[in-house]
Coordinates of C-alpha atoms in Angstrom, one line a residue:
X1 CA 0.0 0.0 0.0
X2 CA 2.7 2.6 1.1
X3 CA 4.9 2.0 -2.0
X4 CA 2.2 2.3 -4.2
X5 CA 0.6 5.3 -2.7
X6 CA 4.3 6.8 -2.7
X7 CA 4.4 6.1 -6.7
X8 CA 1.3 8.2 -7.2
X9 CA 1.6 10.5 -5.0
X10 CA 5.2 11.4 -7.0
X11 CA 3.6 11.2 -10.3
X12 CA 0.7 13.7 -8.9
X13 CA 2.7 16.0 -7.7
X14 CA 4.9 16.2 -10.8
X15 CA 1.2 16.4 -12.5
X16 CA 1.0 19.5 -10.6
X17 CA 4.0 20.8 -11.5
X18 CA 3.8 20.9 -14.7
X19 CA 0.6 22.1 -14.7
X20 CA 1.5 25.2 -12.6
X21 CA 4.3 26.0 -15.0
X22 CA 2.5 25.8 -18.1
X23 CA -0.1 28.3 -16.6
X24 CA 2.9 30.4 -15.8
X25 CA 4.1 30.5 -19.3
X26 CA 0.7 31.0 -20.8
X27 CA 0.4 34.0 -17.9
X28 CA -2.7 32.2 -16.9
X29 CA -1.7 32.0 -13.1
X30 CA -3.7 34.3 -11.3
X31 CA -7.2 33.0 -12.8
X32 CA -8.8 31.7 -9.9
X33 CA -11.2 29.6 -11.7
X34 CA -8.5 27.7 -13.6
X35 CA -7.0 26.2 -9.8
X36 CA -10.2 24.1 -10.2
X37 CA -7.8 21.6 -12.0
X38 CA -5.5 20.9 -9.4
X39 CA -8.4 19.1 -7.7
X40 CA -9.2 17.0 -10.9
X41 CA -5.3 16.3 -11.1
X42 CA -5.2 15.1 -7.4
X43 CA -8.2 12.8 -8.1
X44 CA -7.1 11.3 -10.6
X45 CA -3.9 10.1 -9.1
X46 CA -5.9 9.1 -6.1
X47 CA -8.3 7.1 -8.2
X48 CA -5.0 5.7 -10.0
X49 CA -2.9 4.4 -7.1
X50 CA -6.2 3.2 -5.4
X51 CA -7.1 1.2 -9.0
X52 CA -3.3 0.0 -9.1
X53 CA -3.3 -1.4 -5.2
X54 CA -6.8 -3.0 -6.2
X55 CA -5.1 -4.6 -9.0
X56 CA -1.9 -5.8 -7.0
X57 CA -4.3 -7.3 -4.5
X58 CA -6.5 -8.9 -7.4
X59 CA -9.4 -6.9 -6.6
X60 CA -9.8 -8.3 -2.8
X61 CA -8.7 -4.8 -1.1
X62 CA -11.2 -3.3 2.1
X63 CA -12.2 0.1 2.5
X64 CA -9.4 1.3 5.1
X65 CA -6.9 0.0 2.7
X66 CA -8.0 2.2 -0.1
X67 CA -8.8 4.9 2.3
X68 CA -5.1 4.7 3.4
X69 CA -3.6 4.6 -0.2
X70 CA -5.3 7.5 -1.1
X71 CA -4.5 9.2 1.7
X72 CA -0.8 8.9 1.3
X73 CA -0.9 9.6 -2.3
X74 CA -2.8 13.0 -1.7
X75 CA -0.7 14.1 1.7
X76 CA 2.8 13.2 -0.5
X77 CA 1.7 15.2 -3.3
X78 CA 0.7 17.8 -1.6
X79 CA 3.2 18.3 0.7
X80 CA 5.5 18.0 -2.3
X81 CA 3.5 20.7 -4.2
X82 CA 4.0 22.9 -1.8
X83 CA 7.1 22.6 -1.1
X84 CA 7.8 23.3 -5.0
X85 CA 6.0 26.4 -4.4
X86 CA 8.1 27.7 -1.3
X87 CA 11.0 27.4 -3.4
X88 CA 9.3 28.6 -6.5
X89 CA 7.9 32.1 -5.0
X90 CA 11.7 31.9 -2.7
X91 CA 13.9 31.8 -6.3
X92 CA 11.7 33.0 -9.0
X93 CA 9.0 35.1 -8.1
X94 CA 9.8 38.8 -8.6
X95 CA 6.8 40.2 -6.8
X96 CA 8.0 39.4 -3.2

């Protein structure tokens, strides 16, 4: 569970990323509306590690067990995310 959740939560993170940056270099940042989208990105990664630990378990998992895999998969791309942003606004932001 943990080192599948770990996977996704790494690929969601880098999902976020890059999702970030390419609003940045379109200069569509600041529109609110369009942060909607890091919510569809962390759900699908969710529903991805949770559909890849049902499959490594051959479809026998219980609800905690999902819960649990999703749960790490979110907190590590989050915490990642953020911490990409920290640095980010630290090093590259002019307007602080």
């Amino acid at each position: 569970m943990e080192k599948i959740g770990l996977k996704y939560g790494l690929f969601t993170a880098l999902g976020l990323i890059v999702y970030f940056l390419l609003m940045k270099l379109v200069g569509l940042e600041q529109v609110i509306e369009l942060r909607f989208l890091n919510g569809v990105i962390m759900a699908i990664g969710v529903t991805m590690a949770i559909r890849a630990f049902k499959i490594s378990r051959q479809g026998n998992i219980g609800y905690f067990s999902g819960l649990g895999t999703g749960i790490i998969t979110s907190a590590l791309a989050t915490v990642l995310f953020a911490v990409f942003m920290v640095i980010y606004i630290k090093a590259f932001d002019d307007a602080c």
